[in-house]
CSV table of C-alpha atoms in Angstrom, one decimal:
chain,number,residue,atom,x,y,z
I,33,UNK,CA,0.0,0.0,0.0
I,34,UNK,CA,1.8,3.5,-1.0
I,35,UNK,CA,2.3,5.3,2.5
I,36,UNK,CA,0.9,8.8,0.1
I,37,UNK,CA,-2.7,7.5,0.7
I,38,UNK,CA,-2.6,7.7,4.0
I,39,UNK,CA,-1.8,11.2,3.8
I,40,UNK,CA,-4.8,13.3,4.7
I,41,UNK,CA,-5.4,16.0,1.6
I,42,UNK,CA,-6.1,19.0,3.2
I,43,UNK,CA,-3.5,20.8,2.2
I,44,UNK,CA,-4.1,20.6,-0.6
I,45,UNK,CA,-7.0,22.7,-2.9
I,46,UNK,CA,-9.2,21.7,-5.9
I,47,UNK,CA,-7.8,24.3,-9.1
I,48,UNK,CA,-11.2,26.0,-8.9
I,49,UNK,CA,-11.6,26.4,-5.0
I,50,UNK,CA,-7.9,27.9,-5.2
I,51,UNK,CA,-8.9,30.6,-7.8
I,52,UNK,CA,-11.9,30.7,-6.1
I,53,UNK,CA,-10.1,31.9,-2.8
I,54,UNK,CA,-8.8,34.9,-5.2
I,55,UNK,CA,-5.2,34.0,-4.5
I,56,UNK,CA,-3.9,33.7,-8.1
I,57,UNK,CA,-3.3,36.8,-10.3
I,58,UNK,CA,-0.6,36.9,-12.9
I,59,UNK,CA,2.8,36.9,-11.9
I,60,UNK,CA,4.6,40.3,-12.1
I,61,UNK,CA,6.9,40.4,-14.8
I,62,UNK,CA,10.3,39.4,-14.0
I,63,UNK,CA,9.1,37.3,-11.2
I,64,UNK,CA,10.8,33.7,-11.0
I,65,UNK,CA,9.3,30.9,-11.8
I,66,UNK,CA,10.5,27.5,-10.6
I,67,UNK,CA,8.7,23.8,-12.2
I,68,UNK,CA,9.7,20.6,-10.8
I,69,UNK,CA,9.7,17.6,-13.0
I,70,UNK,CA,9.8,14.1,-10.7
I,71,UNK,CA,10.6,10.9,-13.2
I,72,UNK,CA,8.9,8.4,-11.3
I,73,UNK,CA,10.9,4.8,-11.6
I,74,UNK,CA,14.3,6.1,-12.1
I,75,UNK,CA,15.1,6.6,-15.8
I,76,UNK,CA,18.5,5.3,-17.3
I,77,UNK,CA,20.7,8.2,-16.5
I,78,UNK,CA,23.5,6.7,-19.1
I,79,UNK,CA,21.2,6.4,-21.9
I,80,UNK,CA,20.1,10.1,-21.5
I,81,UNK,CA,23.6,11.8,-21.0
I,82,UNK,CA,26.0,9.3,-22.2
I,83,UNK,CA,30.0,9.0,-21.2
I,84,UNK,CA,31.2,9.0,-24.7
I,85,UNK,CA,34.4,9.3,-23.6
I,86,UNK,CA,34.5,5.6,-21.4
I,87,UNK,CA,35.3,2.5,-22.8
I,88,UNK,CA,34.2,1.2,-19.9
I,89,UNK,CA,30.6,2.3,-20.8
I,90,UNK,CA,30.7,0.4,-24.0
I,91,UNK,CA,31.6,-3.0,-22.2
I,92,UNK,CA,29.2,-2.7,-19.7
I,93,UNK,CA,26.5,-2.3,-22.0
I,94,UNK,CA,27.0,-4.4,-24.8
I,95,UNK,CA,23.3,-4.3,-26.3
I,96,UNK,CA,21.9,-1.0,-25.0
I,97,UNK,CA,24.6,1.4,-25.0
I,98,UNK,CA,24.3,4.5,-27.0
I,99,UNK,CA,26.6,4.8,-30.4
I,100,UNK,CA,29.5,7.3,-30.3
I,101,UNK,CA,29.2,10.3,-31.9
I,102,UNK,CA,29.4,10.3,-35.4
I,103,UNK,CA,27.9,6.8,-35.7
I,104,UNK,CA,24.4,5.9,-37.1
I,105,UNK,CA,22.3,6.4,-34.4
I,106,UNK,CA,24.7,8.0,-32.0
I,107,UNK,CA,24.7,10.2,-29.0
I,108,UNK,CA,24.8,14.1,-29.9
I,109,UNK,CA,28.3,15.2,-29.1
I,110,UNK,CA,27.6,17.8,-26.1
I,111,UNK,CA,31.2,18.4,-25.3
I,112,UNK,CA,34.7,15.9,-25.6
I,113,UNK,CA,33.5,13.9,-22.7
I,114,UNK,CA,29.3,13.6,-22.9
I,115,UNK,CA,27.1,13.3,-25.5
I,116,UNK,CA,22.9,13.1,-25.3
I,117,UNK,CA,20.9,10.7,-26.4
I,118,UNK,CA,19.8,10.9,-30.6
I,119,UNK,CA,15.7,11.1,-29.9
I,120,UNK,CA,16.6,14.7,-27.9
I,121,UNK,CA,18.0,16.4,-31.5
I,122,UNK,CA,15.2,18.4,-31.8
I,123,UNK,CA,13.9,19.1,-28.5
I,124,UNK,CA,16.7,19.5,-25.8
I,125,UNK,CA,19.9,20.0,-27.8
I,126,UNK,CA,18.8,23.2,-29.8
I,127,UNK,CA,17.8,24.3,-25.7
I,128,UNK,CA,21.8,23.1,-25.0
I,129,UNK,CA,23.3,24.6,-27.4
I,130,UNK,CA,21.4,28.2,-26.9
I,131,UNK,CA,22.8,27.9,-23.4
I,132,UNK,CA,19.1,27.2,-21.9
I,133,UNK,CA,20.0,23.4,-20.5
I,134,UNK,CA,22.4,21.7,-18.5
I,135,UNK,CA,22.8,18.4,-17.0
I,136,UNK,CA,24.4,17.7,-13.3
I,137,UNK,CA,25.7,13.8,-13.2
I,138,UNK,CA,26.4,11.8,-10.6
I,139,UNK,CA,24.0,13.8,-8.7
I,140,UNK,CA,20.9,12.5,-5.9
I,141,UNK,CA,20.6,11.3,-2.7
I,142,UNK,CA,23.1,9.5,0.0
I,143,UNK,CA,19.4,7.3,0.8
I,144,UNK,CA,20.9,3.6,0.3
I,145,UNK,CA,17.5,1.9,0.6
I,146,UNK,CA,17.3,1.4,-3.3
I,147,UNK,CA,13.3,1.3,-2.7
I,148,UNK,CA,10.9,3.6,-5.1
I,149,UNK,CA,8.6,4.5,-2.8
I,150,UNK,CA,10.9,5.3,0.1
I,151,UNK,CA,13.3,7.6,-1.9
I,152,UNK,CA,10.7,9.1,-3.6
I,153,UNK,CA,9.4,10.3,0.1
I,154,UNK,CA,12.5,11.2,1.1
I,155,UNK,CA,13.5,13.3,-1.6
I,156,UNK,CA,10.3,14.7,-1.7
I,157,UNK,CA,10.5,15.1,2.4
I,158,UNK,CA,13.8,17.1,1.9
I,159,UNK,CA,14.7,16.5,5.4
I,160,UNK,CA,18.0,14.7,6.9
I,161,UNK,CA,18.1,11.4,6.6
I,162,UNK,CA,18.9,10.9,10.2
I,163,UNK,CA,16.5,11.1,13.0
I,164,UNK,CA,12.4,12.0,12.6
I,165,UNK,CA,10.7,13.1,9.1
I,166,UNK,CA,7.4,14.7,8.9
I,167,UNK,CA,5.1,13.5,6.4
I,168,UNK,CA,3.1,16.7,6.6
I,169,UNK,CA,6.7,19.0,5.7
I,170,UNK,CA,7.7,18.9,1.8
I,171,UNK,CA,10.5,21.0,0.7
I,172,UNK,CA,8.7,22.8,-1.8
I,173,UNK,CA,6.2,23.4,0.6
I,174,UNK,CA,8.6,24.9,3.1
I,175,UNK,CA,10.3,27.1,-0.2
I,176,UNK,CA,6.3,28.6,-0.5
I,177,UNK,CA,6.1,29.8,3.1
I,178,UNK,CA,9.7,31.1,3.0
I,179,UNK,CA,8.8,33.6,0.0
I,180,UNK,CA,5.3,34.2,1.3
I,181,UNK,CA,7.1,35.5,4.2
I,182,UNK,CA,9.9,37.3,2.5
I,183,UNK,CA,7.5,39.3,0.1
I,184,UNK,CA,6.3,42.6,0.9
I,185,UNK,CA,3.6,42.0,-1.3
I,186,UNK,CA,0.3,40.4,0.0
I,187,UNK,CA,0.5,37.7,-2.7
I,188,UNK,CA,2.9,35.4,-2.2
I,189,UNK,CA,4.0,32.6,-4.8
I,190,UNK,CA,1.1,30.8,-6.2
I,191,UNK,CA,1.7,26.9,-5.7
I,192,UNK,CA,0.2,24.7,-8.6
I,193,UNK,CA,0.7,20.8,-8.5
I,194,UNK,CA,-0.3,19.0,-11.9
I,195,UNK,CA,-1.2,15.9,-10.1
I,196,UNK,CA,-4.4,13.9,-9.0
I,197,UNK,CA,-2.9,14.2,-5.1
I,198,UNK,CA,-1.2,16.7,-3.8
I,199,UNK,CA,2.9,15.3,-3.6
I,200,UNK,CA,4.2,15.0,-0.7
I,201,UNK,CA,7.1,17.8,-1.7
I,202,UNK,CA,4.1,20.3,-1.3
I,203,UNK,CA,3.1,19.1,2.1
I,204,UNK,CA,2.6,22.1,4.4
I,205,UNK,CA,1.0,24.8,6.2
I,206,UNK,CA,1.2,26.5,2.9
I,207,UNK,CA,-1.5,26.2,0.3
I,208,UNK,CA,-1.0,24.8,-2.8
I,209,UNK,CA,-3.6,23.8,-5.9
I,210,UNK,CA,-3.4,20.2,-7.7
I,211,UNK,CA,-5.4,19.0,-10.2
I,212,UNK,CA,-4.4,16.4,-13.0
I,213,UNK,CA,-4.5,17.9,-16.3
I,214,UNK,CA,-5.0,14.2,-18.0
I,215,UNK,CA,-4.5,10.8,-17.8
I,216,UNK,CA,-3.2,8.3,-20.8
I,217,UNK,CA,-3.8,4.6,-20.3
I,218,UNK,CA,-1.3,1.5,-20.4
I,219,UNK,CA,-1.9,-0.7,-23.3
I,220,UNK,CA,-2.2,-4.3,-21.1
I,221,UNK,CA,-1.7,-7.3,-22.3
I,222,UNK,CA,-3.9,-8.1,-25.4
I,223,UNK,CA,-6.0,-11.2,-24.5
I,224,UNK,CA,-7.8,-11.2,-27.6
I,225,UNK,CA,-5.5,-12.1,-29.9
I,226,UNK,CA,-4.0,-14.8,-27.4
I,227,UNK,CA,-7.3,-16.5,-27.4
I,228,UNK,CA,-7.4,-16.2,-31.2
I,229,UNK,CA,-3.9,-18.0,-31.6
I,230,UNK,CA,-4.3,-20.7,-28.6
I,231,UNK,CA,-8.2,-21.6,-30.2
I,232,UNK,CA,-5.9,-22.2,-33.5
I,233,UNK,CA,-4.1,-25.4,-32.0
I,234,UNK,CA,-6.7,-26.5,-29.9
I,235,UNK,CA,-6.9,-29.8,-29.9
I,236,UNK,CA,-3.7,-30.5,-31.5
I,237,UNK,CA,-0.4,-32.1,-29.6
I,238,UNK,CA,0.3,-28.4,-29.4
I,239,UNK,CA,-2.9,-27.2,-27.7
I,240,UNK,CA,-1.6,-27.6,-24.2
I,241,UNK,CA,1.9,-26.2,-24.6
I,242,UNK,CA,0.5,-23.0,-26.7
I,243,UNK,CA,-2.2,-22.6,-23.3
I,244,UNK,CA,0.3,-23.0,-20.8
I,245,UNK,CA,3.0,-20.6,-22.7
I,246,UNK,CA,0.2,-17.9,-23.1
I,247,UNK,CA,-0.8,-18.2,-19.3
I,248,UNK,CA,3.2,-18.1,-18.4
I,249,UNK,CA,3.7,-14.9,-20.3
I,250,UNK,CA,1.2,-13.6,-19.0
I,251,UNK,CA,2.2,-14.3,-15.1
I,252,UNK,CA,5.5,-13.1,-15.8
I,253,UNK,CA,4.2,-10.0,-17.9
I,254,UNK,CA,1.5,-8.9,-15.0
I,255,UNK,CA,4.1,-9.5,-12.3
I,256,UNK,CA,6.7,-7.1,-14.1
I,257,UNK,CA,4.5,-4.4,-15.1
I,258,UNK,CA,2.8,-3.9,-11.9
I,259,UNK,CA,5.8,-3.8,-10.4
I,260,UNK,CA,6.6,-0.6,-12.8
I,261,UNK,CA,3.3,0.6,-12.4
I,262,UNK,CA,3.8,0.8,-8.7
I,263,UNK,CA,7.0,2.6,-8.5
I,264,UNK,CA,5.3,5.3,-11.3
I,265,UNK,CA,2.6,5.7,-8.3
I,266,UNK,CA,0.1,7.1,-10.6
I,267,UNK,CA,1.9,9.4,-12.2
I,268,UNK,CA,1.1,11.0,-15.5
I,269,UNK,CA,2.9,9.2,-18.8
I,270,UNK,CA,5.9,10.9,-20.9
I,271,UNK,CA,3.2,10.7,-23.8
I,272,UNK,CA,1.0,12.2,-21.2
I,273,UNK,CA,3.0,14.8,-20.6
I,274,UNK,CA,3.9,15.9,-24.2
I,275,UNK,CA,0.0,16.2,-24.3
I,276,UNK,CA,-0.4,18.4,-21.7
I,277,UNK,CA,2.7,20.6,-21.6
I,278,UNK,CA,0.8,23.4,-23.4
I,279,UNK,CA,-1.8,23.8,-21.1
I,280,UNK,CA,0.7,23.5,-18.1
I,281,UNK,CA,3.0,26.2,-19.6
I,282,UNK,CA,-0.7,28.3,-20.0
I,283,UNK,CA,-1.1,28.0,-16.5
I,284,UNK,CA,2.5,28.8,-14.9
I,285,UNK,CA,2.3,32.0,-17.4
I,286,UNK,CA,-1.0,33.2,-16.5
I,287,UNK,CA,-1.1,32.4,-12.9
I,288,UNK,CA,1.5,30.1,-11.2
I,289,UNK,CA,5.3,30.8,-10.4
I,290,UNK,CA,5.9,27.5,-8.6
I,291,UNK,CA,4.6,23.7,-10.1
I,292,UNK,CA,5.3,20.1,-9.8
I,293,UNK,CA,4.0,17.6,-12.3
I,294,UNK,CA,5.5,14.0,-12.1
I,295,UNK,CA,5.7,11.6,-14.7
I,296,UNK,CA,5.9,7.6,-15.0
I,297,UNK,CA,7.0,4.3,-16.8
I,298,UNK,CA,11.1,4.8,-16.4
I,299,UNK,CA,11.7,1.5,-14.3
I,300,UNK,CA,13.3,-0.5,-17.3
I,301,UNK,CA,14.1,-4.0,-15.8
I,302,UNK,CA,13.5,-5.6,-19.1
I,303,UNK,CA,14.1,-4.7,-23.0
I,304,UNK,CA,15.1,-1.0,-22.0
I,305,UNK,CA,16.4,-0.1,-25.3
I,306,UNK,CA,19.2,1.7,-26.9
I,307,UNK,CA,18.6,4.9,-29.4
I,308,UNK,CA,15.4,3.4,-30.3
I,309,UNK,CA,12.9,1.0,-28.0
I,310,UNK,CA,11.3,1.4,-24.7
I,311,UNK,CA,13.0,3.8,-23.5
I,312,UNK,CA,13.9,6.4,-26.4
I,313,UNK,CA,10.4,6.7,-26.6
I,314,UNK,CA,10.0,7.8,-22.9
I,315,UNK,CA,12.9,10.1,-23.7
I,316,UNK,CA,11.3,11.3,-26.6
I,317,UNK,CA,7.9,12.2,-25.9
I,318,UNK,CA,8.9,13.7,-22.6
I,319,UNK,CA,11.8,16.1,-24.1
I,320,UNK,CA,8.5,17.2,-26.9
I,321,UNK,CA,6.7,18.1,-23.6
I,322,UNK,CA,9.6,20.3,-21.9
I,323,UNK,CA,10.2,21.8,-25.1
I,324,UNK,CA,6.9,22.8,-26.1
I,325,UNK,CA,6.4,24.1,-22.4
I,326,UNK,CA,9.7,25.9,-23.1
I,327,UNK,CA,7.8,27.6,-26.2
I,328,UNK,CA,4.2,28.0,-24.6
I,329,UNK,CA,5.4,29.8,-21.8
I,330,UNK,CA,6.7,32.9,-23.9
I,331,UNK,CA,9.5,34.7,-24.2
I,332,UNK,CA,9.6,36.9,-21.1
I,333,UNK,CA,8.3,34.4,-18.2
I,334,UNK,CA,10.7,31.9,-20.0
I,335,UNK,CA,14.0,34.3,-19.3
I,336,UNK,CA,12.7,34.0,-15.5
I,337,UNK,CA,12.2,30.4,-15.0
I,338,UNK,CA,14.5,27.4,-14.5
I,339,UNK,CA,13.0,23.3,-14.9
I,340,UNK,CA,14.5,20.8,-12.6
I,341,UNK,CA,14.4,17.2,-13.8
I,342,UNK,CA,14.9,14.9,-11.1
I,343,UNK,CA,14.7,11.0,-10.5
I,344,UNK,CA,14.9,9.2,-7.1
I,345,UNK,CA,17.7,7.6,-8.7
I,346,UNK,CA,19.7,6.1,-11.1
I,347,UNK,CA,20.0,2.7,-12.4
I,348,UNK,CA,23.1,0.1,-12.8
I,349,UNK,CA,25.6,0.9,-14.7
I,350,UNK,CA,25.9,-2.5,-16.4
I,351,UNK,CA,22.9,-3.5,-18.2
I,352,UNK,CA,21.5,-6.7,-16.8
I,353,UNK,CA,20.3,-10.4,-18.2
I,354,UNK,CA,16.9,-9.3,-19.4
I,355,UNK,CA,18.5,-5.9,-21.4
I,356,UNK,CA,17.5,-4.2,-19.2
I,357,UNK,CA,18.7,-2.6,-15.9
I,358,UNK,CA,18.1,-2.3,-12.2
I,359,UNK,CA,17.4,0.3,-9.4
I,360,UNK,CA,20.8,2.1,-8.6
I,361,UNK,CA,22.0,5.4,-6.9
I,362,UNK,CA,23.4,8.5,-8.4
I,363,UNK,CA,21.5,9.8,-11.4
I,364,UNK,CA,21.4,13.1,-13.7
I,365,UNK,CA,19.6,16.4,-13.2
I,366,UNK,CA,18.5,18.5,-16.0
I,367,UNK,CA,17.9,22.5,-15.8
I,368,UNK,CA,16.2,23.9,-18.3
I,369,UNK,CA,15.4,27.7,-19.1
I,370,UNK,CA,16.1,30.9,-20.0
I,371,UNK,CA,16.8,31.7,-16.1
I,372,UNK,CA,19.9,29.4,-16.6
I,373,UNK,CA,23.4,31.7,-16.3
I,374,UNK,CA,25.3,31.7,-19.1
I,375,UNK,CA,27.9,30.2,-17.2
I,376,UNK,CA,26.1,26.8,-16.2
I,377,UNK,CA,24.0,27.1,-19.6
I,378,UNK,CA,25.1,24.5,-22.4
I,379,UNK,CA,27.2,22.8,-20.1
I,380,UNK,CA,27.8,19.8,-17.7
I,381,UNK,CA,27.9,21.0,-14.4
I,382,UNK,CA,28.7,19.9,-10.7
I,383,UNK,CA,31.2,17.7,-9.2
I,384,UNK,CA,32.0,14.7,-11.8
I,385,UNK,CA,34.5,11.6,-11.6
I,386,UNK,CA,36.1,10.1,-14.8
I,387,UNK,CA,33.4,7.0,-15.5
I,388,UNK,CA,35.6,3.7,-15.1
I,389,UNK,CA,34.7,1.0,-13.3
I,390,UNK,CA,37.3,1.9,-10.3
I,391,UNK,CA,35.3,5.0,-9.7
I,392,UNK,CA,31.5,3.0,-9.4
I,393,UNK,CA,29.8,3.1,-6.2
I,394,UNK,CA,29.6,-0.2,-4.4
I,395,UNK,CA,30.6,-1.9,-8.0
I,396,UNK,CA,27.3,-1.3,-9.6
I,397,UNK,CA,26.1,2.3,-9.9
I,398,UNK,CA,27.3,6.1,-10.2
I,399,UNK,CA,28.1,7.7,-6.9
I,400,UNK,CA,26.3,10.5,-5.7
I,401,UNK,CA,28.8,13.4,-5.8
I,402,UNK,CA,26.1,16.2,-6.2
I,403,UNK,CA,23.5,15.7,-3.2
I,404,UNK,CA,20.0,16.9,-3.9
I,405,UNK,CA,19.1,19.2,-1.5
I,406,UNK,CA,22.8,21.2,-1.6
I,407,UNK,CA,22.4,21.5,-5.4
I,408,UNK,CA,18.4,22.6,-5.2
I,409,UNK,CA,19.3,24.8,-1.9
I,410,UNK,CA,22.4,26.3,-3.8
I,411,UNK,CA,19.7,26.9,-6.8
I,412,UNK,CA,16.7,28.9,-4.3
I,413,UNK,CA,19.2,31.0,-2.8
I,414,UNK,CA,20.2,32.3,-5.8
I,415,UNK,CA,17.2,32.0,-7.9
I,416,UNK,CA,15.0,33.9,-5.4
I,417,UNK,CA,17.7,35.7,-2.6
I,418,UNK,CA,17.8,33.5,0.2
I,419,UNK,CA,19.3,34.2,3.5
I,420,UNK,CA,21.6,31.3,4.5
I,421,UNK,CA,18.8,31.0,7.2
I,422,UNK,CA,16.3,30.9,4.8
I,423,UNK,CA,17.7,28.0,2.6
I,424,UNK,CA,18.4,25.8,6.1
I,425,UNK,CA,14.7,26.3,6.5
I,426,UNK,CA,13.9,24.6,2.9
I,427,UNK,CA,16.3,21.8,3.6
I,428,UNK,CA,17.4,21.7,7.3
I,429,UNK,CA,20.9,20.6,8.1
I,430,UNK,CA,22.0,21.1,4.8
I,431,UNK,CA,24.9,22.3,3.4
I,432,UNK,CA,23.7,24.9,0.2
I,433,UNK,CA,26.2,24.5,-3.1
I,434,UNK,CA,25.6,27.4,-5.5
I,435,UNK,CA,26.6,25.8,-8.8
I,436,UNK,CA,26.0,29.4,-10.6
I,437,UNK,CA,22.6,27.6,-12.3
I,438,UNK,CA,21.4,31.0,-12.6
């Protein structure tokens, strides 16, 4: 049972009961905006950023590694060392390369439990590993009441969560909106067509083993993807999101500074993919969405707002028996937007170790070297002016790294 439904919802507002309560209006111009993207599952960092530059990388992967530059179907040269996955060419590279995206590797939490649900809480939590957490204190919860107090002005930062529930990173005394802007469906398995075939050879010597092989399948096929469904928790799909970027983008320009939208269908155990397949797809549809958002959003809240793409976190660096590959630790953050400096723009950012198998963490998966809430505390300070006090009261006990994002 996911703890979230345990959670009582009062915090959070229907859309229409929050405009209702007349505290939207449009954002000032030059006001920050801030949108959190959560990749429920934990997407294949190394297939979305790739170290062209390890030979390590290409033995570890022998079937699902991304090409080197320059090949057919190969990574997009970013700099000597990275390069980004092929299905991003027309979405997130021109973004790169116009200084409007970066990417922080080796970046996440020091949480070792290797569970989807309880990383997902804790990162949304934002509180010290060590000793009690409140389920009723999310981080970005705790950013809103920080700039509600800081602003002269009687309206505060208006909170929007593009979700069915209100996440538990928008927890809180503060108020905050959610409502899900739409909901694609998983193609299950397709029992017609089963039938069909196993009704072919009934009745032959073949009859029982073409039943019991369907019924097998099927076991192993349920038992797979609800374990994927369950660490997505609901969340919207990358199709999904392409589809509703537009509106989203509508919404954060004409009424919200501060969102959250999370989106499913990254844990790829089995047939993960390479430049094309499971994956690439997930990659693709959801790099449409940001850039459309990037474009809906227009020109002037767009200089004023960064994207953070986060994951709980990563997945092994070797790809497993199945093609696929398993839950792991450190991961790779994207920041997206015209708010990015021009130093941290079009480049790969944050603390970084050469990729050899030497440097992995417990032989299986990037360390963390970039820890969540320094990098995200580093990012409010300067994004909005934060006090040292201030940022401690976003993440307790943390220690703030300004990467110069913006």
């Amino acid at each position: 049972m996911q703890r979230r439904r345990f959670l009582s919802a009062a915090a959070g507002l229907p859309f229409a009961a929050y405009l209702g309560r007349g505290w939207t209006a449009t954002p000032q111009a030059g006001t920050p905006r801030f949108l959190l993207v959560f990749l429920r599952g934990a997407y294949d960092c190394n297939s979305l950023l790739v170290p062209t530059h390890s030979e390590f990388y290409y033995r570890a992967r022998p079937t699902i590694a991304i090409a080197r530059p320059g090949q057919a179907q190969g990574a997009l040269a970013l700099n000597a060392d990275w390069g980004l996955h092929p299905m991003l060419e027309d979405s997130i590279l021109p973004l790169f390369q116009s200084r409007q995206a970066c990417f922080v590797p080796f970046a996440g939490t020091n949480d070792l439990s290797r569970s989807h649900f309880e990383t997902q809480d804790s990162i949304e939590l934002g509180q010290p590993l060590e000793g009690h957490k409140s389920f009723q204190s999310g981080f970005l919860n705790r950013l809103t009441q920080v700039l509600q107090s800081d602003r002269q002005s009687r309206r505060g930062p208006s909170t929007m969560a593009f979700t069915a529930q209100l996440p538990l990173a928008l927890r809180g005394s503060a108020q905050a909106a959610n409502m899900a802007l739409a909901s694609v469906g998983k193609a299950g398995v397709d029992e017609r067509h089963s039938q069909i075939i196993a009704s072919m050879y009934q009745g032959t010597p073949l009859g029982g083993a073409v039943a019991e092989g369907f019924s097998v399948r099927d076991a192993v096929q349920r038992g797979v993807q609800e374990e994927m469904d369950r660490a997505g928790r609901d969340a919207i799909s990358a199709k999904g999101f392409s589809l509703v970027a537009q509106r989203m983008a509508v919404l954060m320009r004409e009424q919200f500074d501060l969102g959250f939208v999370d989106v499913g269908g990254w844990d790829t155990h089995v047939n993960q993919g390479s430049a094309s397949g499971n994956l690439a797809n997930r990659l693709a549809e959801l790099s449409r969405g940001l850039a459309t958002f990037a474009q809906e959003i227009g020109p002037e809240p767009w200089r004023n707002t960064v994207v953070a793409v986060i994951s709980e976190f990563g997945r092994t660096f070797r790809e497993n028996g199945n093609k696929g590959t398993d839950h792991g630790h450190g991961t790779v953050y994207w920041f997206l937007g015209g708010g990015l400096s021009s130093r941290a723009g079009g480049s790969i950012a944050g603390t970084q170790a050469e990729v050899t198998e030497k440097a992995l963490f417990q032989n299986r998966d990037y360390p963390v070297l970039n820890e969540y809430r320094d990098v995200l505390g580093g990012l409010f300070g300067r994004m909005y002016g934060l006090s040292p006090a201030q940022v401690q009261q976003v993440f307790p006990a943390s220690q703030a790294r300004d990467l110069h994002l913006v």
